[in-house]
Amino acid sequence: MTAAIRSELLKIRTTAVPWVLAAIAVLIEGLLLLVIFLSRDNPFDSGYTVPHTTQQLRNLLGSGFEGYLLALLLGVLMVTTEFRHKTVTTSYLTTPRRVEFVGAKIISGAILGALLAVLMLVVALVGGGLTLSARGGSFSGLVHQIPAVVPGFVLVFVLFAILGVGVGSIITNQVAAIIICLGWFIILEGILTSLVNAAYKWVPTGAAQAASNLTRGNHNGNDFTLFSWWQGALLMLAYGLVFAAIGSFLLSKRDIT
Amino acid sequence: MTSAIEVHGLGKHFGAVVAVDDLSFEVAEGRVTGFLGPNGSGKTTTLRMLLGLVSITAGTATFGGRRYVDLPHPVRHVGAALEATSFHPSRRAEDHLRTVALAGGIPRSRVHEVLELVGLTDVARRRVGKFSLGMRQRLQLATALLGEPEILILDEPANGLDPQGIQWLRTFIRRQAADGHAVLVSSHLLSEMEETVDDVVIISQGRLVLQTTLAELSSKAGTSTGMRIRTPEINRLATVLNAVPVYWRQVGPDTLVIDGATPEWFGPFAAQHQIVLYELVHERGSLEDVFLDLTQGFDAAHPLEGGSGQSAPFQAPEDAR
């Protein structure tokens, strides 16, 4: 298994996928910081202050939270790229058991998802921290929020990367998998939860929000009720692993011709 | 001589379509086995079933008694070069080999050895998307050789190679067998393989037609397929031929062909009827003809009986001998 994971990490590293996703993550985090600071430069709002309350600082550090969609995409691409370029033939020859093939991707995806989270956090910390101190805010105040924000943030990225591998191993067509993922998270989930509010804590977004509360307290940007952080994390993990198990089974039935 | 690969009663159905049916054959160590059949005869499906890429509907396909998926570190036992398209275009040749080496627990130094072996050292850092078909074939071979396997499976490896490349491939395959390795190499052209293989497994429409040695198959070739005769008396010759049980057909204004006839029979026959001959050609079958005959005329309902109606064996009439 270790061999398969190391091979998997080299495989993904030698394609453009992780580098493009990393570039997008940095870009998005940069834009988010821009929005956070510019929106407070309202000349008509005399009460403007740089983020300074605990909650404001945590929101600043964790501003890239929705970047978990990039981790999801990473997981999806790790599987579907193999089918798009037919490299799956070589992968199966080296790792013939489908469970091991998917398992190696889950663990590598989790590692890369964590790295993606750390990348966004570093940009938020350095970019946000420097801007803060330039505007008379407290860099060290932001640094103090690291223990509160980072564990839940990284955990959610890891869980979404695993979910992505699960989805990709069921829907191996790259375009279809991406459209279905984005369709769910951007449109369908919102429609579903606005119709049935109680469903919110069960959908991946709600579960992820619960999981991110690991250390930053019960912050929740809306009125929906959530599971506790560990329940949310387990639910997300269950989604990922159940999808991956179904995917492994389907892959063991699917012929590579 | 032990079997490196054993296929027993192998079958594959895609829905109602039968791609491979009750196929059995063995591949011996230290020999090159040609896996031959026309395009669409089930060669690739069979090789992919052997390697666990296509699920098996019936029967077994094993390496020394074990299925591919049950081999520990399979790439160190079985090297497979399947098709020249399965590379990520933006991955460099060397990196592609390193991913396989890592997964198979093969030392990194081996990557450079195989690149050297197939002559790709100079382009090791080039992206595979820029490779020609011939270079991809070489990279496939390099991938197959990475784990120093004792069994090699090559699917149409000559495709896309230039004549020098094919010559190199032949030498390479022979050397593998000389080192005691078992090589199973598929092709739709027997002529491409006849200088390379020791044994042949011929399939058609997913069923075994014949498993034999090349020497045995060669003895079938070189036998008479017929006589081509040019004569100014074609009408009279036709009349006398109609009186004896032979298949003949006119192929030109003064030329006809008698299937399966030999000069030993036709010479005296022509003399007996005092027919003037301008030209008398004894047509002999090539190995390729035998192969085509076996595969094209193959009737799936009656395997191993072979033959076809068009070229039924000639039987000289008793009185003409």
JSON list of N, CA and C in Angstrom, two decimals, chain A residues 4-65:
[
{"chain": "A", "resi": 4, "resn": "ALA", "atom": "N", "xyz": [2.09, 1.91, -3.39]},
{"chain": "A", "resi": 4, "resn": "ALA", "atom": "CA", "xyz": [1.04, 2.45, -4.26]},
{"chain": "A", "resi": 4, "resn": "ALA", "atom": "C", "xyz": [0.78, 3.93, -3.96]},
{"chain": "A", "resi": 5, "resn": "ILE", "atom": "N", "xyz": [0.84, 4.30, -2.68]},
{"chain": "A", "resi": 5, "resn": "ILE", "atom": "CA", "xyz": [0.61, 5.71, -2.31]},
{"chain": "A", "resi": 5, "resn": "ILE", "atom": "C", "xyz": [1.74, 6.58, -2.84]},
{"chain": "A", "resi": 6, "resn": "ARG", "atom": "N", "xyz": [2.98, 6.12, -2.69]},
{"chain": "A", "resi": 6, "resn": "ARG", "atom": "CA", "xyz": [4.12, 6.91, -3.19]},
{"chain": "A", "resi": 6, "resn": "ARG", "atom": "C", "xyz": [4.02, 7.06, -4.71]},
{"chain": "A", "resi": 7, "resn": "SER", "atom": "N", "xyz": [3.62, 6.00, -5.38]},
{"chain": "A", "resi": 7, "resn": "SER", "atom": "CA", "xyz": [3.46, 6.06, -6.83]},
{"chain": "A", "resi": 7, "resn": "SER", "atom": "C", "xyz": [2.36, 7.06, -7.19]},
{"chain": "A", "resi": 8, "resn": "GLU", "atom": "N", "xyz": [1.28, 7.01, -6.41]},
{"chain": "A", "resi": 8, "resn": "GLU", "atom": "CA", "xyz": [0.15, 7.90, -6.64]},
{"chain": "A", "resi": 8, "resn": "GLU", "atom": "C", "xyz": [0.55, 9.37, -6.50]},
{"chain": "A", "resi": 9, "resn": "LEU", "atom": "N", "xyz": [1.33, 9.65, -5.45]},
{"chain": "A", "resi": 9, "resn": "LEU", "atom": "CA", "xyz": [1.76, 11.03, -5.23]},
{"chain": "A", "resi": 9, "resn": "LEU", "atom": "C", "xyz": [2.67, 11.50, -6.36]},
{"chain": "A", "resi": 10, "resn": "LEU", "atom": "N", "xyz": [3.53, 10.60, -6.86]},
{"chain": "A", "resi": 10, "resn": "LEU", "atom": "CA", "xyz": [4.39, 10.98, -7.98]},
{"chain": "A", "resi": 10, "resn": "LEU", "atom": "C", "xyz": [3.56, 11.20, -9.24]},
{"chain": "A", "resi": 11, "resn": "LYS", "atom": "N", "xyz": [2.55, 10.32, -9.42]},
{"chain": "A", "resi": 11, "resn": "LYS", "atom": "CA", "xyz": [1.68, 10.41, -10.60]},
{"chain": "A", "resi": 11, "resn": "LYS", "atom": "C", "xyz": [1.02, 11.78, -10.67]},
{"chain": "A", "resi": 12, "resn": "ILE", "atom": "N", "xyz": [0.41, 12.19, -9.55]},
{"chain": "A", "resi": 12, "resn": "ILE", "atom": "CA", "xyz": [-0.34, 13.45, -9.56]},
{"chain": "A", "resi": 12, "resn": "ILE", "atom": "C", "xyz": [0.63, 14.63, -9.67]},
{"chain": "A", "resi": 13, "resn": "ARG", "atom": "N", "xyz": [1.79, 14.49, -9.04]},
{"chain": "A", "resi": 13, "resn": "ARG", "atom": "CA", "xyz": [2.80, 15.56, -9.06]},
{"chain": "A", "resi": 13, "resn": "ARG", "atom": "C", "xyz": [3.34, 15.80, -10.47]},
{"chain": "A", "resi": 14, "resn": "THR", "atom": "N", "xyz": [3.34, 14.77, -11.29]},
{"chain": "A", "resi": 14, "resn": "THR", "atom": "CA", "xyz": [3.91, 14.90, -12.63]},
{"chain": "A", "resi": 14, "resn": "THR", "atom": "C", "xyz": [2.84, 15.28, -13.67]},
{"chain": "A", "resi": 15, "resn": "THR", "atom": "N", "xyz": [1.70, 15.76, -13.19]},
{"chain": "A", "resi": 15, "resn": "THR", "atom": "CA", "xyz": [0.72, 16.34, -14.11]},
{"chain": "A", "resi": 15, "resn": "THR", "atom": "C", "xyz": [0.49, 17.78, -13.67]},
{"chain": "A", "resi": 16, "resn": "ALA", "atom": "N", "xyz": [-0.25, 18.52, -14.48]},
{"chain": "A", "resi": 16, "resn": "ALA", "atom": "CA", "xyz": [-0.47, 19.94, -14.16]},
{"chain": "A", "resi": 16, "resn": "ALA", "atom": "C", "xyz": [-1.51, 20.13, -13.05]},
{"chain": "A", "resi": 17, "resn": "VAL", "atom": "N", "xyz": [-2.31, 19.08, -12.80]},
{"chain": "A", "resi": 17, "resn": "VAL", "atom": "CA", "xyz": [-3.48, 19.23, -11.91]},
{"chain": "A", "resi": 17, "resn": "VAL", "atom": "C", "xyz": [-3.17, 19.90, -10.56]},
{"chain": "A", "resi": 18, "resn": "PRO", "atom": "N", "xyz": [-2.23, 19.37, -9.75]},
{"chain": "A", "resi": 18, "resn": "PRO", "atom": "CA", "xyz": [-2.06, 19.99, -8.42]},
{"chain": "A", "resi": 18, "resn": "PRO", "atom": "C", "xyz": [-1.52, 21.40, -8.50]},
{"chain": "A", "resi": 19, "resn": "TRP", "atom": "N", "xyz": [-0.70, 21.67, -9.51]},
{"chain": "A", "resi": 19, "resn": "TRP", "atom": "CA", "xyz": [-0.10, 23.00, -9.64]},
{"chain": "A", "resi": 19, "resn": "TRP", "atom": "C", "xyz": [-1.15, 24.02, -10.06]},
{"chain": "A", "resi": 20, "resn": "VAL", "atom": "N", "xyz": [-2.02, 23.63, -10.97]},
{"chain": "A", "resi": 20, "resn": "VAL", "atom": "CA", "xyz": [-3.09, 24.54, -11.39]},
{"chain": "A", "resi": 20, "resn": "VAL", "atom": "C", "xyz": [-4.04, 24.81, -10.22]},
{"chain": "A", "resi": 21, "resn": "LEU", "atom": "N", "xyz": [-4.40, 23.75, -9.50]},
{"chain": "A", "resi": 21, "resn": "LEU", "atom": "CA", "xyz": [-5.29, 23.92, -8.35]},
{"chain": "A", "resi": 21, "resn": "LEU", "atom": "C", "xyz": [-4.65, 24.79, -7.28]},
{"chain": "A", "resi": 22, "resn": "ALA", "atom": "N", "xyz": [-3.35, 24.61, -7.07]},
{"chain": "A", "resi": 22, "resn": "ALA", "atom": "CA", "xyz": [-2.64, 25.43, -6.07]},
{"chain": "A", "resi": 22, "resn": "ALA", "atom": "C", "xyz": [-2.65, 26.89, -6.50]},
{"chain": "A", "resi": 23, "resn": "ALA", "atom": "N", "xyz": [-2.43, 27.12, -7.80]},
{"chain": "A", "resi": 23, "resn": "ALA", "atom": "CA", "xyz": [-2.43, 28.50, -8.31]},
{"chain": "A", "resi": 23, "resn": "ALA", "atom": "C", "xyz": [-3.81, 29.13, -8.13]},
{"chain": "A", "resi": 24, "resn": "ILE", "atom": "N", "xyz": [-4.86, 28.35, -8.42]},
{"chain": "A", "resi": 24, "resn": "ILE", "atom": "CA", "xyz": [-6.23, 28.86, -8.25]},
{"chain": "A", "resi": 24, "resn": "ILE", "atom": "C", "xyz": [-6.49, 29.17, -6.78]},
{"chain": "A", "resi": 25, "resn": "ALA", "atom": "N", "xyz": [-6.02, 28.29, -5.89]},
{"chain": "A", "resi": 25, "resn": "ALA", "atom": "CA", "xyz": [-6.23, 28.49, -4.45]},
{"chain": "A", "resi": 25, "resn": "ALA", "atom": "C", "xyz": [-5.58, 29.80, -3.99]},
{"chain": "A", "resi": 26, "resn": "VAL", "atom": "N", "xyz": [-4.35, 30.04, -4.44]},
{"chain": "A", "resi": 26, "resn": "VAL", "atom": "CA", "xyz": [-3.65, 31.26, -4.06]},
{"chain": "A", "resi": 26, "resn": "VAL", "atom": "C", "xyz": [-4.39, 32.48, -4.60]},
{"chain": "A", "resi": 27, "resn": "LEU", "atom": "N", "xyz": [-4.81, 32.38, -5.84]},
{"chain": "A", "resi": 27, "resn": "LEU", "atom": "CA", "xyz": [-5.53, 33.48, -6.49]},
{"chain": "A", "resi": 27, "resn": "LEU", "atom": "C", "xyz": [-6.82, 33.80, -5.74]},
{"chain": "A", "resi": 28, "resn": "ILE", "atom": "N", "xyz": [-7.59, 32.74, -5.43]},
{"chain": "A", "resi": 28, "resn": "ILE", "atom": "CA", "xyz": [-8.86, 32.94, -4.73]},
{"chain": "A", "resi": 28, "resn": "ILE", "atom": "C", "xyz": [-8.64, 33.56, -3.35]},
{"chain": "A", "resi": 29, "resn": "GLU", "atom": "N", "xyz": [-7.65, 33.03, -2.64]},
{"chain": "A", "resi": 29, "resn": "GLU", "atom": "CA", "xyz": [-7.38, 33.56, -1.29]},
{"chain": "A", "resi": 29, "resn": "GLU", "atom": "C", "xyz": [-6.98, 35.04, -1.38]},
{"chain": "A", "resi": 30, "resn": "GLY", "atom": "N", "xyz": [-6.16, 35.36, -2.40]},
{"chain": "A", "resi": 30, "resn": "GLY", "atom": "CA", "xyz": [-5.75, 36.75, -2.60]},
{"chain": "A", "resi": 30, "resn": "GLY", "atom": "C", "xyz": [-6.96, 37.65, -2.85]},
{"chain": "A", "resi": 31, "resn": "LEU", "atom": "N", "xyz": [-7.87, 37.20, -3.69]},
{"chain": "A", "resi": 31, "resn": "LEU", "atom": "CA", "xyz": [-9.07, 37.97, -4.00]},
{"chain": "A", "resi": 31, "resn": "LEU", "atom": "C", "xyz": [-9.93, 38.14, -2.76]},
{"chain": "A", "resi": 32, "resn": "LEU", "atom": "N", "xyz": [-10.03, 37.08, -1.96]},
{"chain": "A", "resi": 32, "resn": "LEU", "atom": "CA", "xyz": [-10.85, 37.14, -0.74]},
{"chain": "A", "resi": 32, "resn": "LEU", "atom": "C", "xyz": [-10.29, 38.20, 0.21]},
{"chain": "A", "resi": 33, "resn": "LEU", "atom": "N", "xyz": [-8.96, 38.20, 0.35]},
{"chain": "A", "resi": 33, "resn": "LEU", "atom": "CA", "xyz": [-8.33, 39.20, 1.23]},
{"chain": "A", "resi": 33, "resn": "LEU", "atom": "C", "xyz": [-8.61, 40.60, 0.72]},
{"chain": "A", "resi": 34, "resn": "LEU", "atom": "N", "xyz": [-8.52, 40.75, -0.60]},
{"chain": "A", "resi": 34, "resn": "LEU", "atom": "CA", "xyz": [-8.78, 42.04, -1.23]},
{"chain": "A", "resi": 34, "resn": "LEU", "atom": "C", "xyz": [-10.19, 42.51, -0.88]},
{"chain": "A", "resi": 35, "resn": "VAL", "atom": "N", "xyz": [-11.15, 41.59, -1.02]},
{"chain": "A", "resi": 35, "resn": "VAL", "atom": "CA", "xyz": [-12.54, 41.93, -0.74]},
{"chain": "A", "resi": 35, "resn": "VAL", "atom": "C", "xyz": [-12.72, 42.29, 0.73]},
{"chain": "A", "resi": 36, "resn": "ILE", "atom": "N", "xyz": [-12.10, 41.50, 1.62]},
{"chain": "A", "resi": 36, "resn": "ILE", "atom": "CA", "xyz": [-12.25, 41.75, 3.06]},
{"chain": "A", "resi": 36, "resn": "ILE", "atom": "C", "xyz": [-11.77, 43.14, 3.43]},
{"chain": "A", "resi": 37, "resn": "PHE", "atom": "N", "xyz": [-10.60, 43.50, 2.87]},
{"chain": "A", "resi": 37, "resn": "PHE", "atom": "CA", "xyz": [-10.04, 44.79, 3.28]},
{"chain": "A", "resi": 37, "resn": "PHE", "atom": "C", "xyz": [-10.67, 45.95, 2.52]},
{"chain": "A", "resi": 38, "resn": "LEU", "atom": "N", "xyz": [-10.97, 45.74, 1.22]},
{"chain": "A", "resi": 38, "resn": "LEU", "atom": "CA", "xyz": [-11.56, 46.83, 0.43]},
{"chain": "A", "resi": 38, "resn": "LEU", "atom": "C", "xyz": [-12.97, 47.16, 0.91]},
{"chain": "A", "resi": 39, "resn": "SER", "atom": "N", "xyz": [-13.73, 46.12, 1.28]},
{"chain": "A", "resi": 39, "resn": "SER", "atom": "CA", "xyz": [-15.11, 46.37, 1.66]},
{"chain": "A", "resi": 39, "resn": "SER", "atom": "C", "xyz": [-15.19, 47.20, 2.93]},
{"chain": "A", "resi": 40, "resn": "ARG", "atom": "N", "xyz": [-14.08, 47.22, 3.65]},
{"chain": "A", "resi": 40, "resn": "ARG", "atom": "CA", "xyz": [-14.08, 48.02, 4.88]},
{"chain": "A", "resi": 40, "resn": "ARG", "atom": "C", "xyz": [-13.56, 49.44, 4.62]},
{"chain": "A", "resi": 41, "resn": "ASP", "atom": "N", "xyz": [-13.18, 49.71, 3.37]},
{"chain": "A", "resi": 41, "resn": "ASP", "atom": "CA", "xyz": [-12.68, 51.05, 3.04]},
{"chain": "A", "resi": 41, "resn": "ASP", "atom": "C", "xyz": [-13.81, 51.97, 2.60]},
{"chain": "A", "resi": 42, "resn": "ASN", "atom": "N", "xyz": [-14.99, 51.74, 3.12]},
{"chain": "A", "resi": 42, "resn": "ASN", "atom": "CA", "xyz": [-16.14, 52.54, 2.73]},
{"chain": "A", "resi": 42, "resn": "ASN", "atom": "C", "xyz": [-16.03, 53.94, 3.35]},
{"chain": "A", "resi": 43, "resn": "PRO", "atom": "N", "xyz": [-15.87, 54.98, 2.48]},
{"chain": "A", "resi": 43, "resn": "PRO", "atom": "CA", "xyz": [-15.67, 56.33, 3.03]},
{"chain": "A", "resi": 43, "resn": "PRO", "atom": "C", "xyz": [-16.87, 56.83, 3.81]},
{"chain": "A", "resi": 44, "resn": "PHE", "atom": "N", "xyz": [-18.05, 56.27, 3.54]},
{"chain": "A", "resi": 44, "resn": "PHE", "atom": "CA", "xyz": [-19.26, 56.72, 4.25]},
{"chain": "A", "resi": 44, "resn": "PHE", "atom": "C", "xyz": [-19.44, 56.02, 5.58]},
{"chain": "A", "resi": 45, "resn": "ASP", "atom": "N", "xyz": [-18.63, 54.98, 5.78]},
{"chain": "A", "resi": 45, "resn": "ASP", "atom": "CA", "xyz": [-18.75, 54.24, 7.03]},
{"chain": "A", "resi": 45, "resn": "ASP", "atom": "C", "xyz": [-17.63, 54.68, 7.95]},
{"chain": "A", "resi": 46, "resn": "SER", "atom": "N", "xyz": [-17.94, 55.67, 8.77]},
{"chain": "A", "resi": 46, "resn": "SER", "atom": "CA", "xyz": [-16.91, 56.24, 9.62]},
{"chain": "A", "resi": 46, "resn": "SER", "atom": "C", "xyz": [-16.49, 55.27, 10.72]},
{"chain": "A", "resi": 47, "resn": "GLY", "atom": "N", "xyz": [-17.34, 54.30, 10.97]},
{"chain": "A", "resi": 47, "resn": "GLY", "atom": "CA", "xyz": [-17.05, 53.36, 12.05]},
{"chain": "A", "resi": 47, "resn": "GLY", "atom": "C", "xyz": [-16.11, 52.25, 11.63]},
{"chain": "A", "resi": 48, "resn": "TYR", "atom": "N", "xyz": [-15.46, 52.38, 10.44]},
{"chain": "A", "resi": 48, "resn": "TYR", "atom": "CA", "xyz": [-14.63, 51.30, 9.94]},
{"chain": "A", "resi": 48, "resn": "TYR", "atom": "C", "xyz": [-13.43, 51.06, 10.82]},
{"chain": "A", "resi": 49, "resn": "THR", "atom": "N", "xyz": [-13.20, 49.77, 11.08]},
{"chain": "A", "resi": 49, "resn": "THR", "atom": "CA", "xyz": [-11.96, 49.36, 11.74]},
{"chain": "A", "resi": 49, "resn": "THR", "atom": "C", "xyz": [-11.44, 48.12, 11.04]},
{"chain": "A", "resi": 50, "resn": "VAL", "atom": "N", "xyz": [-10.14, 47.89, 11.10]},
{"chain": "A", "resi": 50, "resn": "VAL", "atom": "CA", "xyz": [-9.61, 46.64, 10.56]},
{"chain": "A", "resi": 50, "resn": "VAL", "atom": "C", "xyz": [-10.11, 45.50, 11.44]},
{"chain": "A", "resi": 51, "resn": "PRO", "atom": "N", "xyz": [-10.14, 44.25, 10.91]},
{"chain": "A", "resi": 51, "resn": "PRO", "atom": "CA", "xyz": [-10.61, 43.13, 11.74]},
{"chain": "A", "resi": 51, "resn": "PRO", "atom": "C", "xyz": [-9.82, 43.08, 13.04]},
{"chain": "A", "resi": 52, "resn": "HIS", "atom": "N", "xyz": [-10.53, 43.05, 14.13]},
{"chain": "A", "resi": 52, "resn": "HIS", "atom": "CA", "xyz": [-9.81, 42.99, 15.41]},
{"chain": "A", "resi": 52, "resn": "HIS", "atom": "C", "xyz": [-10.50, 42.10, 16.43]},
{"chain": "A", "resi": 53, "resn": "THR", "atom": "N", "xyz": [-11.82, 41.89, 16.31]},
{"chain": "A", "resi": 53, "resn": "THR", "atom": "CA", "xyz": [-12.44, 40.99, 17.28]},
{"chain": "A", "resi": 53, "resn": "THR", "atom": "C", "xyz": [-12.00, 39.56, 16.97]},
{"chain": "A", "resi": 54, "resn": "THR", "atom": "N", "xyz": [-12.13, 38.69, 17.95]},
{"chain": "A", "resi": 54, "resn": "THR", "atom": "CA", "xyz": [-11.74, 37.30, 17.78]},
{"chain": "A", "resi": 54, "resn": "THR", "atom": "C", "xyz": [-12.44, 36.69, 16.57]},
{"chain": "A", "resi": 55, "resn": "GLN", "atom": "N", "xyz": [-13.77, 36.94, 16.50]},
{"chain": "A", "resi": 55, "resn": "GLN", "atom": "CA", "xyz": [-14.53, 36.35, 15.40]},
{"chain": "A", "resi": 55, "resn": "GLN", "atom": "C", "xyz": [-14.07, 36.89, 14.05]},
{"chain": "A", "resi": 56, "resn": "GLN", "atom": "N", "xyz": [-13.83, 38.21, 13.98]},
{"chain": "A", "resi": 56, "resn": "GLN", "atom": "CA", "xyz": [-13.36, 38.81, 12.72]},
{"chain": "A", "resi": 56, "resn": "GLN", "atom": "C", "xyz": [-12.01, 38.24, 12.30]},
{"chain": "A", "resi": 57, "resn": "LEU", "atom": "N", "xyz": [-11.12, 38.06, 13.27]},
{"chain": "A", "resi": 57, "resn": "LEU", "atom": "CA", "xyz": [-9.79, 37.53, 12.95]},
{"chain": "A", "resi": 57, "resn": "LEU", "atom": "C", "xyz": [-9.90, 36.07, 12.49]},
{"chain": "A", "resi": 58, "resn": "ARG", "atom": "N", "xyz": [-10.78, 35.30, 13.15]},
{"chain": "A", "resi": 58, "resn": "ARG", "atom": "CA", "xyz": [-10.97, 33.90, 12.74]},
{"chain": "A", "resi": 58, "resn": "ARG", "atom": "C", "xyz": [-11.56, 33.82, 11.34]},
{"chain": "A", "resi": 59, "resn": "ASN", "atom": "N", "xyz": [-12.50, 34.74, 11.06]},
{"chain": "A", "resi": 59, "resn": "ASN", "atom": "CA", "xyz": [-13.10, 34.75, 9.71]},
{"chain": "A", "resi": 59, "resn": "ASN", "atom": "C", "xyz": [-12.06, 35.11, 8.66]},
{"chain": "A", "resi": 60, "resn": "LEU", "atom": "N", "xyz": [-11.13, 36.01, 9.05]},
{"chain": "A", "resi": 60, "resn": "LEU", "atom": "CA", "xyz": [-10.08, 36.41, 8.10]},
{"chain": "A", "resi": 60, "resn": "LEU", "atom": "C", "xyz": [-9.16, 35.22, 7.82]},
{"chain": "A", "resi": 61, "resn": "LEU", "atom": "N", "xyz": [-8.69, 34.57, 8.86]},
{"chain": "A", "resi": 61, "resn": "LEU", "atom": "CA", "xyz": [-7.76, 33.45, 8.68]},
{"chain": "A", "resi": 61, "resn": "LEU", "atom": "C", "xyz": [-8.45, 32.31, 7.92]},
{"chain": "A", "resi": 62, "resn": "GLY", "atom": "N", "xyz": [-9.72, 32.08, 8.23]},
{"chain": "A", "resi": 62, "resn": "GLY", "atom": "CA", "xyz": [-10.43, 30.97, 7.60]},
{"chain": "A", "resi": 62, "resn": "GLY", "atom": "C", "xyz": [-11.23, 31.39, 6.38]},
{"chain": "A", "resi": 63, "resn": "SER", "atom": "N", "xyz": [-10.86, 32.54, 5.78]},
{"chain": "A", "resi": 63, "resn": "SER", "atom": "CA", "xyz": [-11.68, 33.08, 4.69]},
{"chain": "A", "resi": 63, "resn": "SER", "atom": "C", "xyz": [-11.70, 32.16, 3.47]},
{"chain": "A", "resi": 64, "resn": "GLY", "atom": "N", "xyz": [-10.67, 31.31, 3.32]},
{"chain": "A", "resi": 64, "resn": "GLY", "atom": "CA", "xyz": [-10.63, 30.43, 2.14]},
{"chain": "A", "resi": 64, "resn": "GLY", "atom": "C", "xyz": [-11.36, 29.12, 2.35]},
{"chain": "A", "resi": 65, "resn": "PHE", "atom": "N", "xyz": [-12.20, 29.07, 3.39]},
{"chain": "A", "resi": 65, "resn": "PHE", "atom": "CA", "xyz": [-12.85, 27.81, 3.77]},
{"chain": "A", "resi": 65, "resn": "PHE", "atom": "C", "xyz": [-13.55, 27.12, 2.60]}
]
